């Protein structure tokens, strides 16, 4: 699977404690409310939110020609972190984003400072 362009935006100072907001599948990062992002940055946090592939301002993929897996989408989160110079971050994940956060926590624990999962359940398959 080739890497795709992933849109992201960052708020707060580069020296602040980093939080990456991971929305559920097919949901844009802007669904994390501006008010929440503002409160986090006012509390001394550096906040990154992004759009998953095939969502919002991120690139689209012809799934029939280039199918991708949850593992590819998990790697997108890591690429977003890398693009913002984040070796590790607090991950706050909603719905299917919780699956991504759990995969990162298991496979790359050094990248996760804390994991907060909202409205999600564990991975039930073995095809990530």
Coordinates of N, CA, C and O in Angstrom, one line a residue:
X1 N 0.8 -1.2 0.0 CA 0.0 0.0 0.0 C 0.9 1.2 0.0 O 1.8 1.4 0.8
X2 N 0.6 2.1 -0.9 CA 1.4 3.4 -1.0 C 0.9 4.3 0.1 O -0.3 4.2 0.5
X3 N 1.7 5.2 0.5 CA 1.3 6.2 1.5 C 0.4 7.2 0.7 O 0.6 7.5 -0.4
X4 N -0.6 7.8 1.4 CA -1.5 8.8 0.8 C -1.3 10.1 1.6 O -0.8 10.1 2.8
X5 N -1.7 11.2 1.0 CA -1.6 12.5 1.7 C -2.7 12.6 2.7 O -3.9 12.4 2.4
X6 N -2.3 12.8 3.9 CA -3.2 13.0 5.0 C -3.2 14.4 5.5 O -2.1 15.0 5.8
X7 N -4.4 15.0 5.5 CA -4.5 16.4 6.0 C -4.5 16.4 7.5 O -5.1 15.5 8.2
X8 N -3.8 17.4 8.1 CA -3.8 17.5 9.6 C -3.6 19.0 9.9 O -3.2 19.8 9.1
X9 N -3.9 19.3 11.1 CA -3.7 20.7 11.6 C -3.2 20.6 13.1 O -3.6 19.6 13.8
X10 N -2.5 21.6 13.5 CA -1.9 21.6 14.8 C -2.2 22.9 15.5 O -2.3 23.9 14.9
X11 N -2.5 22.8 16.8 CA -2.8 23.9 17.7 C -1.9 23.9 18.9 O -1.5 22.8 19.4
X12 N -1.6 25.1 19.4 CA -0.7 25.1 20.7 C 0.7 25.3 20.3 O 1.1 25.3 19.2
X13 N 1.5 25.4 21.4 CA 3.0 25.6 21.2 C 3.7 24.3 21.0 O 3.3 23.3 21.6
X14 N 4.7 24.3 20.2 CA 5.5 23.1 19.9 C 6.1 22.5 21.2 O 6.4 21.3 21.2
X15 N 6.3 23.3 22.2 CA 6.9 22.8 23.4 C 5.8 22.2 24.4 O 6.2 21.6 25.4
X16 N 4.5 22.3 24.1 CA 3.5 21.8 25.0 C 3.3 20.3 24.8 O 3.8 19.7 23.9
X17 N 2.7 19.7 25.8 CA 2.4 18.3 25.9 C 1.5 17.9 24.7 O 0.5 18.5 24.6
X18 N 2.0 16.9 23.9 CA 1.2 16.6 22.6 C 0.0 15.7 22.8 O 0.2 14.7 23.5
X19 N -1.1 16.0 22.2 CA -2.2 15.1 22.1 C -2.6 15.0 20.7 O -2.7 16.0 19.9
X20 N -2.8 13.7 20.2 CA -3.3 13.5 18.9 C -4.7 13.0 19.0 O -5.0 12.0 19.8
X21 N -5.7 13.6 18.3 CA -7.1 13.3 18.4 C -7.4 12.4 17.2 O -7.1 12.8 16.0
X22 N -7.8 11.2 17.4 CA -8.0 10.2 16.4 C -9.5 9.9 16.3 O -10.1 9.2 17.2
X23 N -10.2 10.4 15.3 CA -11.6 10.2 15.1 C -11.9 8.8 14.6 O -11.0 8.1 14.1
X24 N -13.2 8.5 14.6 CA -13.6 7.2 14.1 C -13.5 7.1 12.5 O -13.3 8.1 11.9
X25 N -13.7 5.9 12.0 CA -13.6 5.7 10.6 C -14.6 6.6 9.8 O -15.7 6.8 10.2
X26 N -14.1 7.1 8.7 CA -14.9 7.9 7.8 C -15.4 9.2 8.5 O -16.4 9.8 8.0
X27 N -14.8 9.7 9.5 CA -15.1 10.9 10.2 C -14.0 11.9 10.1 O -12.8 11.5 10.3
X28 N -14.3 13.1 9.8 CA -13.3 14.2 9.7 C -12.8 14.6 11.0 O -13.5 14.6 12.0
X29 N -11.5 15.1 11.1 CA -10.9 15.5 12.3 C -11.6 16.7 12.9 O -11.6 17.0 14.1
X30 N -12.3 17.5 12.0 CA -13.0 18.7 12.5 C -14.2 18.4 13.4 O -14.8 19.2 14.0
X31 N -14.5 17.1 13.4 CA -15.6 16.7 14.3 C -15.2 16.7 15.8 O -16.0 16.7 16.7
X32 N -13.8 16.8 16.0 CA -13.4 17.2 17.4 C -13.7 18.7 17.5 O -13.1 19.5 16.8
X33 N -14.6 19.1 18.4 CA -15.0 20.4 18.4 C -13.9 21.5 18.7 O -13.0 21.2 19.5
X34 N -14.0 22.6 18.0 CA -13.1 23.7 18.2 C -13.0 24.1 19.7 O -11.9 24.4 20.2
X35 N -14.1 24.0 20.4 CA -14.2 24.4 21.8 C -13.3 23.4 22.6 O -12.6 23.8 23.6
X36 N -13.3 22.1 22.3 CA -12.5 21.2 23.0 C -11.0 21.4 22.7 O -10.2 21.5 23.6
X37 N -10.7 21.6 21.4 CA -9.3 21.9 21.1 C -8.8 23.2 21.8 O -7.7 23.2 22.3
X38 N -9.7 24.2 21.8 CA -9.3 25.4 22.5 C -9.0 25.3 24.0 O -8.1 25.8 24.5
X39 N -9.9 24.5 24.6 CA -9.7 24.2 26.1 C -8.4 23.4 26.3 O -7.7 23.7 27.3
X40 N -8.1 22.5 25.4 CA -6.9 21.7 25.6 C -5.6 22.6 25.4 O -4.7 22.5 26.2
X41 N -5.7 23.4 24.3 CA -4.5 24.3 24.1 C -4.4 25.3 25.2 O -3.3 25.7 25.6
X42 N -5.5 25.9 25.7 CA -5.5 26.8 26.8 C -4.9 26.2 28.1 O -4.3 26.8 28.9
X43 N -5.0 24.8 28.2 CA -4.4 24.1 29.3 C -3.0 23.7 29.1 O -2.5 22.8 29.8
X44 N -2.4 24.2 28.1 CA -0.9 23.9 27.8 C -0.7 22.6 27.0 O 0.3 22.0 27.2
X45 N -1.6 22.3 26.1 CA -1.4 21.1 25.3 C -1.3 21.5 23.9 O -1.8 22.5 23.4
X46 N -0.5 20.7 23.2 CA -0.3 20.8 21.7 C -1.2 19.8 21.1 O -1.1 18.6 21.4
X47 N -2.1 20.2 20.3 CA -3.2 19.3 19.8 C -3.1 19.2 18.3 O -2.9 20.1 17.5
X48 N -3.1 17.9 17.8 CA -3.1 17.6 16.4 C -4.4 16.8 16.1 O -4.8 15.9 16.8
X49 N -5.1 17.3 15.1 CA -6.3 16.5 14.6 C -6.1 16.4 13.1 O -5.4 17.2 12.4
X50 N -6.7 15.3 12.5 CA -6.4 15.0 11.1 C -7.7 14.3 10.5 O -8.5 13.8 11.2
X51 N -7.7 14.2 9.2 CA -8.7 13.5 8.4 C -8.1 12.1 8.0 O -7.0 12.1 7.4
X52 N -8.8 11.1 8.2 CA -8.4 9.8 7.7 C -8.4 9.8 6.2 O -9.0 10.6 5.6
X53 N -7.6 8.8 5.6 CA -7.7 8.7 4.2 C -9.1 8.5 3.7 O -9.9 7.9 4.5
X54 N -9.4 8.9 2.5 CA -10.8 8.8 2.0 C -11.8 9.7 2.8 O -13.0 9.4 2.7
X55 N -11.3 10.6 3.5 CA -12.2 11.4 4.4 C -11.8 12.9 4.3 O -10.6 13.2 4.4
X56 N -12.7 13.8 4.2 CA -12.4 15.2 4.3 C -11.4 15.7 3.3 O -11.5 15.4 2.1
X57 N -10.4 16.3 3.9 CA -9.3 16.9 3.0 C -8.1 16.0 2.8 O -7.2 16.4 2.1
X58 N -8.2 14.8 3.3 CA -7.1 13.8 3.0 C -7.4 13.2 1.6 O -8.5 13.3 1.1
X59 N -6.4 12.6 1.1 CA -6.4 12.0 -0.3 C -7.4 10.8 -0.3 O -7.6 10.1 0.7
X60 N -8.0 10.6 -1.5 CA -8.9 9.4 -1.6 C -8.1 8.3 -2.3 O -7.1 8.6 -3.0
X61 N -8.5 7.1 -2.1 CA -7.9 5.9 -2.6 C -9.0 5.1 -3.3 O -10.1 5.0 -2.8
X62 N -8.7 4.6 -4.5 CA -9.6 3.7 -5.2 C -9.4 2.3 -4.5 O -8.5 1.6 -4.8
X63 N -10.3 2.0 -3.6 CA -10.2 0.8 -2.8 C -10.2 -0.4 -3.6 O -9.6 -1.4 -3.2
X64 N -11.0 -0.4 -4.7 CA -11.0 -1.6 -5.6 C -9.6 -1.9 -6.2 O -9.2 -3.1 -6.3
X65 N -8.9 -0.9 -6.5 CA -7.5 -1.1 -7.1 C -6.4 -1.2 -6.1 O -5.4 -1.9 -6.3
X66 N -6.6 -0.5 -5.0 CA -5.6 -0.5 -3.9 C -6.3 -0.6 -2.5 O -6.4 0.3 -1.8
X67 N -6.7 -1.8 -2.2 CA -7.3 -2.0 -0.9 C -6.3 -1.8 0.2 O -5.1 -2.0 0.0
X68 N -6.9 -1.3 1.3 CA -6.0 -1.1 2.5 C -6.7 -1.7 3.7 O -7.8 -2.1 3.7
X69 N -5.9 -1.8 4.7 CA -6.3 -2.5 6.0 C -6.3 -1.6 7.1 O -5.8 -0.4 7.1
X70 N -6.8 -2.1 8.3 CA -6.7 -1.3 9.5 C -5.2 -1.0 9.8 O -4.9 0.1 10.4
X71 N -4.3 -1.9 9.5 CA -2.9 -1.7 9.8 C -2.4 -0.5 9.0 O -1.6 0.3 9.5
X72 N -2.8 -0.3 7.7 CA -2.5 0.9 6.9 C -3.0 2.1 7.6 O -2.3 3.2 7.6
X73 N -4.2 2.1 8.0 CA -4.8 3.3 8.6 C -4.1 3.6 10.0 O -3.9 4.8 10.3
X74 N -3.7 2.6 10.7 CA -2.9 2.8 11.9 C -1.6 3.4 11.6 O -1.1 4.4 12.2
X75 N -1.0 3.0 10.5 CA 0.3 3.6 10.0 C 0.1 5.1 9.7 O 1.0 5.9 9.8
X76 N -1.1 5.4 9.2 CA -1.4 6.8 8.9 C -1.3 7.7 10.1 O -0.8 8.8 10.1
X77 N -1.8 7.2 11.2 CA -1.7 7.9 12.5 C -0.2 8.1 12.8 O 0.2 9.3 13.2
X78 N 0.6 7.1 12.7 CA 2.0 7.3 13.0 C 2.7 8.2 12.0 O 3.6 9.0 12.5
X79 N 2.3 8.2 10.8 CA 2.8 9.2 9.8 C 2.4 10.6 10.2 O 3.2 11.6 10.0
X80 N 1.2 10.8 10.7 CA 0.8 12.1 11.1 C 1.7 12.6 12.3 O 2.2 13.7 12.3
X81 N 1.9 11.7 13.2 CA 2.7 12.0 14.4 C 4.1 12.4 13.9 O 4.7 13.4 14.3
X82 N 4.7 11.6 13.0 CA 6.0 11.9 12.4 C 6.1 13.2 11.7 O 7.0 14.0 11.9
X83 N 5.0 13.6 11.0 CA 5.0 14.8 10.2 C 5.0 16.0 11.2 O 5.5 17.1 10.8
X84 N 4.5 15.8 12.4 CA 4.5 16.9 13.4 C 5.6 16.8 14.4 O 5.6 17.5 15.4
X85 N 6.5 15.9 14.1 CA 7.7 15.7 14.9 C 7.4 15.1 16.3 O 8.2 15.4 17.3
X86 N 6.4 14.3 16.4 CA 6.0 13.7 17.7 C 6.5 12.3 17.8 O 6.0 11.4 17.1
X87 N 7.5 12.1 18.6 CA 8.0 10.7 18.9 C 7.0 9.9 19.6 O 6.9 8.7 19.5
X88 N 6.3 10.6 20.5 CA 5.2 10.0 21.3 C 4.1 11.1 21.6 O 4.4 12.3 21.5
X89 N 3.0 10.7 21.9 CA 1.9 11.6 22.2 C 0.8 10.9 23.1 O 0.8 9.7 23.1
X90 N 0.0 11.7 23.7 CA -1.3 11.2 24.3 C -2.2 11.0 23.2 O -2.4 11.9 22.3
X91 N -2.8 9.8 23.0 CA -3.8 9.5 22.0 C -5.2 9.6 22.6 O -5.4 8.9 23.6
X92 N -6.0 10.3 22.0 CA -7.4 10.4 22.4 C -8.2 9.9 21.2 O -8.2 10.6 20.1
X93 N -8.9 8.8 21.3 CA -9.5 8.1 20.2 C -11.0 7.9 20.4 O -11.4 7.5 21.4
X94 N -11.7 8.1 19.3 CA -13.2 7.9 19.3 C -13.6 6.8 18.4 O -13.1 6.7 17.2
X95 N -14.5 5.9 18.8 CA -15.1 4.9 18.0 C -14.0 4.0 17.3 O -13.1 3.5 18.1
X96 N -14.0 3.9 16.0 CA -13.0 3.1 15.4 C -11.5 3.6 15.6 O -10.6 2.9 15.5
X97 N -11.4 4.9 15.9 CA -10.1 5.4 16.3 C -9.6 4.7 17.5 O -8.4 4.6 17.7
X98 N -10.5 4.2 18.4 CA -10.0 3.4 19.5 C -9.3 2.2 19.1 O -8.3 1.8 19.8
X99 N -9.7 1.5 18.1 CA -9.0 0.4 17.5 C -7.6 0.8 17.1 O -6.6 0.1 17.4
X100 N -7.5 1.9 16.4 CA -6.2 2.4 16.0 C -5.3 2.7 17.1 O -4.1 2.3 17.1
X101 N -5.8 3.3 18.1 CA -5.0 3.6 19.3 C -4.6 2.4 20.0 O -3.4 2.3 20.5
X102 N -5.5 1.4 20.1 CA -5.1 0.1 20.7 C -4.0 -0.6 19.9 O -3.0 -1.1 20.5
X103 N -4.1 -0.6 18.6 CA -3.1 -1.2 17.8 C -1.7 -0.5 18.0 O -0.7 -1.2 18.1
X104 N -1.7 0.8 18.0 CA -0.5 1.5 18.3 C 0.1 1.2 19.6 O 1.3 1.0 19.8
X105 N -0.8 1.2 20.7 CA -0.3 0.9 22.0 C 0.3 -0.4 22.1 O 1.3 -0.6 22.9
X106 N -0.2 -1.4 21.4 CA 0.4 -2.8 21.5 C 1.6 -2.9 20.6 O 2.6 -3.5 21.1
X107 N 1.6 -2.4 19.4 CA 2.7 -2.6 18.5 C 3.8 -1.6 18.7 O 5.0 -1.9 18.4
X108 N 3.5 -0.4 19.2 CA 4.5 0.7 19.3 C 4.3 1.4 20.6 O 4.0 2.6 20.6
X109 N 4.4 0.7 21.8 CA 4.1 1.4 23.0 C 4.9 2.6 23.3 O 4.5 3.5 24.1
X110 N 6.1 2.7 22.8 CA 6.9 3.9 23.0 C 6.4 5.1 22.4 O 6.8 6.2 22.7
X111 N 5.4 5.0 21.5 CA 4.8 6.2 20.8 C 3.6 6.7 21.6 O 3.1 7.8 21.3
X112 N 3.1 6.0 22.6 CA 1.9 6.3 23.3 C 2.2 6.7 24.8 O 2.7 5.9 25.6
X113 N 2.0 8.0 25.1 CA 2.1 8.4 26.5 C 0.9 8.0 27.3 O 1.1 7.5 28.4
X114 N -0.2 8.2 26.8 CA -1.5 7.7 27.4 C -2.4 7.4 26.3 O -2.3 7.9 25.2
X115 N -3.4 6.5 26.6 CA -4.4 6.2 25.6 C -5.8 6.4 26.2 O -6.1 5.8 27.3
X116 N -6.6 7.2 25.6 CA -8.0 7.4 26.1 C -8.9 7.0 24.9 O -8.7 7.5 23.8
X117 N -9.8 6.1 25.2 CA -10.7 5.5 24.2 C -12.1 5.9 24.6 O -12.5 5.6 25.7
X118 N -12.8 6.5 23.6 CA -14.2 6.9 23.9 C -15.1 6.2 22.9 O -14.9 6.3 21.7
X119 N -16.1 5.5 23.4 CA -17.1 4.9 22.6 C -16.6 3.9 21.6 O -16.9 4.0 20.4
X120 N -15.8 3.0 22.0 CA -15.1 2.0 21.2 C -15.1 0.7 21.9 O -15.4 0.5 23.0
X121 N -14.8 -0.4 21.1 CA -14.6 -1.7 21.6 C -13.3 -2.3 21.1 O -12.7 -1.7 20.2
X122 N -12.9 -3.4 21.6 CA -11.6 -4.0 21.2 C -11.7 -4.6 19.8 O -12.7 -4.8 19.3
X123 N -10.5 -4.9 19.3 CA -10.4 -5.5 18.0 C -10.8 -7.0 18.1 O -10.3 -7.7 19.0
X124 N -11.7 -7.5 17.3 CA -12.2 -8.8 17.4 C -11.7 -9.7 16.3 O -11.9 -10.9 16.3
X125 N -11.0 -9.2 15.3 CA -10.5 -10.0 14.2 C -9.0 -10.2 14.3 O -8.4 -9.7 15.2
X126 N -8.5 -11.0 13.4 CA -7.0 -11.1 13.4 C -6.4 -10.7 12.1 O -5.3 -11.1 11.7
X127 N -7.1 -9.8 11.4 CA -6.7 -9.3 10.1 C -6.4 -7.8 10.1 O -6.9 -7.1 9.3
X128 N -5.6 -7.4 11.1 CA -5.2 -6.0 11.1 C -4.1 -5.8 10.1 O -3.9 -4.8 9.5

